[in-house]
Short mmCIF file of C-alpha atoms in Angstrom, two decimals:
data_model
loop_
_atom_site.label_atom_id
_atom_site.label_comp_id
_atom_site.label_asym_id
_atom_site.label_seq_id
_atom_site.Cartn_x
_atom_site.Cartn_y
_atom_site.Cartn_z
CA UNK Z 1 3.30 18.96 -3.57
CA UNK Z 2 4.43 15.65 -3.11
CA UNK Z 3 4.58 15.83 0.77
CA UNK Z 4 0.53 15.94 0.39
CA UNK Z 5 0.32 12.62 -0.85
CA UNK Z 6 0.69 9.26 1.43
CA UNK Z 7 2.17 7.01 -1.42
CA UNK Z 8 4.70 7.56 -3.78
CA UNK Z 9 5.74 4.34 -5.66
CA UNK Z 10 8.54 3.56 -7.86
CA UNK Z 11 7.88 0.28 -9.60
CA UNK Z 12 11.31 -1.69 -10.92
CA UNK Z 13 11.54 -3.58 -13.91
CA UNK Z 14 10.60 -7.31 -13.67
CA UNK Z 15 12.18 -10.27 -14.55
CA UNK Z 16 10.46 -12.32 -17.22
CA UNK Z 17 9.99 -15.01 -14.28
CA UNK Z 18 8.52 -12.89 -12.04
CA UNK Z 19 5.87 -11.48 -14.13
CA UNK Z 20 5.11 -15.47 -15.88
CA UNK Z 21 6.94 -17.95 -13.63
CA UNK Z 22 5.01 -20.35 -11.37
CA UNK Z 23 5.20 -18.72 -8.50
CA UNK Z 24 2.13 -18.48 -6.22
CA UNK Z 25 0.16 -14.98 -6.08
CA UNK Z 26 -2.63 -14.43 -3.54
CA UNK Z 27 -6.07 -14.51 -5.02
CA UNK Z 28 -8.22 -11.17 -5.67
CA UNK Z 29 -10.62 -12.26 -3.16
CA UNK Z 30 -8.23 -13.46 -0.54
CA UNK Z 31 -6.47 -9.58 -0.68
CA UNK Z 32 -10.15 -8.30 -0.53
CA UNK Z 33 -10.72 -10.32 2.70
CA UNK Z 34 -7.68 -8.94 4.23
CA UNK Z 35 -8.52 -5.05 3.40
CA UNK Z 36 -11.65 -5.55 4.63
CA UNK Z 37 -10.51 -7.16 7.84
CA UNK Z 38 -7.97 -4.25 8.50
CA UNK Z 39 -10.62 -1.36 8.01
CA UNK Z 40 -13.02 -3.52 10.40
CA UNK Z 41 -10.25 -3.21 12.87
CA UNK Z 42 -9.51 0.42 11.94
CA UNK Z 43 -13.03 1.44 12.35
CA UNK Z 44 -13.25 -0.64 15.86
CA UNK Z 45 -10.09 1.58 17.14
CA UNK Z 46 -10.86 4.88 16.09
CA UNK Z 47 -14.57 4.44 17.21
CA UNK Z 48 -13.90 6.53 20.10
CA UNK Z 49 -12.58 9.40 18.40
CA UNK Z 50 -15.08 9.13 15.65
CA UNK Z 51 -12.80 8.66 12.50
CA UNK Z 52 -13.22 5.79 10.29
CA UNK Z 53 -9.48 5.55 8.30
CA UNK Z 54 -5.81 5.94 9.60
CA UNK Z 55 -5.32 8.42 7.45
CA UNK Z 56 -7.34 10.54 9.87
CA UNK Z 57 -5.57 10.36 12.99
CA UNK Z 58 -4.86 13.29 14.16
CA UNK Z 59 -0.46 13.98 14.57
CA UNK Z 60 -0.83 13.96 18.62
CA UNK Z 61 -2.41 11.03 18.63
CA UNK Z 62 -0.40 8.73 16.29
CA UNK Z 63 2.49 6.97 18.61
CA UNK Z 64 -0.22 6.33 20.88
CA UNK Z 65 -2.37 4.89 18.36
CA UNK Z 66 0.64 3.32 16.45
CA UNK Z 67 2.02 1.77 19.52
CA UNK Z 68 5.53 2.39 18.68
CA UNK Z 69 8.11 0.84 21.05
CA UNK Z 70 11.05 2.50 21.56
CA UNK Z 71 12.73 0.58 18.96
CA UNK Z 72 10.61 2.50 16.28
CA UNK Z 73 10.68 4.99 17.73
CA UNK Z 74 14.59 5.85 17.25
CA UNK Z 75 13.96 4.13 13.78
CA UNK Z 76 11.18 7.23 13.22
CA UNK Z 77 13.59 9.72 14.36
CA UNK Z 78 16.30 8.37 12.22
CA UNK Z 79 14.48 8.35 9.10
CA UNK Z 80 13.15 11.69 9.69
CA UNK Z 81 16.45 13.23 10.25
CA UNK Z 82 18.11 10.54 7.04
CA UNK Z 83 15.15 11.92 4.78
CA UNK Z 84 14.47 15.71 6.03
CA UNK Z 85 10.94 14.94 6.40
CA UNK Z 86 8.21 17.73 7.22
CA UNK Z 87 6.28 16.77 10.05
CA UNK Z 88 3.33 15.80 7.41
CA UNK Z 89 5.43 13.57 5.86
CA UNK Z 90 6.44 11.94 9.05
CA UNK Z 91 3.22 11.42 10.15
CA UNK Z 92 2.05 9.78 6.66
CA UNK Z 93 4.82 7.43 6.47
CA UNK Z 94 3.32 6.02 10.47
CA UNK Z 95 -0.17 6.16 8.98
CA UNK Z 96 0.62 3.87 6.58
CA UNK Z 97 2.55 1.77 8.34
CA UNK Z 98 -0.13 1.46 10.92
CA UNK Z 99 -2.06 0.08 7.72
CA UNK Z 100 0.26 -2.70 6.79
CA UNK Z 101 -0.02 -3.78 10.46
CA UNK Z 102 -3.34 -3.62 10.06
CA UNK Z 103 -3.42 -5.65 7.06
CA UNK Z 104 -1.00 -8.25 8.78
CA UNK Z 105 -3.54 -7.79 12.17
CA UNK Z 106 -0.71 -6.93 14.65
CA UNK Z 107 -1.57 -4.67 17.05
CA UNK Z 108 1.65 -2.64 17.24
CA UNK Z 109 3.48 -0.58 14.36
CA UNK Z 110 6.77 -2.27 14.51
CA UNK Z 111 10.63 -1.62 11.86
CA UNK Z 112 9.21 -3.68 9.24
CA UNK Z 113 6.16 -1.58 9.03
CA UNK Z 114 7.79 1.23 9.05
CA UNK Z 115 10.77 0.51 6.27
CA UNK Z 116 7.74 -0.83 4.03
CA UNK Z 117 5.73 2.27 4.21
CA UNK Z 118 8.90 4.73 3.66
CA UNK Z 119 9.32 2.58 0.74
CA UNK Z 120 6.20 3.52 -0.66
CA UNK Z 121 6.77 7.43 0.25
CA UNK Z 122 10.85 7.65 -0.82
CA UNK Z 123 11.24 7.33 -4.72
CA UNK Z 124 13.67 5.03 -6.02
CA UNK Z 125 13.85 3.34 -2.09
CA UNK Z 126 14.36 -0.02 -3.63
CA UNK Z 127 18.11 1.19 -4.87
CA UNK Z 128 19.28 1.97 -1.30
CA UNK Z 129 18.42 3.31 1.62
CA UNK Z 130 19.10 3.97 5.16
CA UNK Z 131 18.15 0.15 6.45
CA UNK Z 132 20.21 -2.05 8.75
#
């Protein structure tokens, strides 16, 4: 069941200080701005194959679409092999990272990407992990 959904998010315990401390937190409508910004640029990419969301991309089409150099690509392989991930799961972990590059507006998937959105699929990720 779980390999049907595209986030899976273990939350740890904060620190007093990090929930009250004065630490700077980006605004509600600032985070809006940036969501909105990333589905624009979604929407303008997947035009031609008439899908609106990332989560739509089709599996053949997602390295392509991802732009995964071949940096990321052993990364993808190695996680895949690390985590025994179906080929559904695969494919949602690079659908979401293509989102947080989206977010951040870069035009290629790159590691970072990638670690943050198996972060959000693996539970417990923040204890360990696989990453260099």
């Amino acid at each position: 069941m779980l390999d049907r959904m595209d986030l899976n998010i273990s939350v740890k315990k904060l620190e007093y200080e990090e929930l009250y401390g004065n630490q700077e937190n980006e605004s509600s409508e600032i985070i809006r701005k940036r969501v909105i910004a990333a589905h624009d640029i979604q929407k303008k990419r997947l035009q031609p194959l008439h899908l609106l969301y990332n989560s739509q991309i089709p599996g053949n089409r997602l390295e392509e679409i991802c732009r995964l150099g071949q940096e990321e690509k052993n990364l993808q392989k190695e996680i895949f092999e690390k985590y025994d991930l179906s080929a559904r799961g695969a494919a949602k972990i690079l659908k979401v990272a293509r989102t947080i590059a989206d977010l951040e507006q870069k035009e290629n998937v790159n590691c970072n990407h990638i670690w943050e959105a198996l972060s959000y699929r693996v539970p417990d990720f923040h204890k360990g992990g696989i990453r260099k």
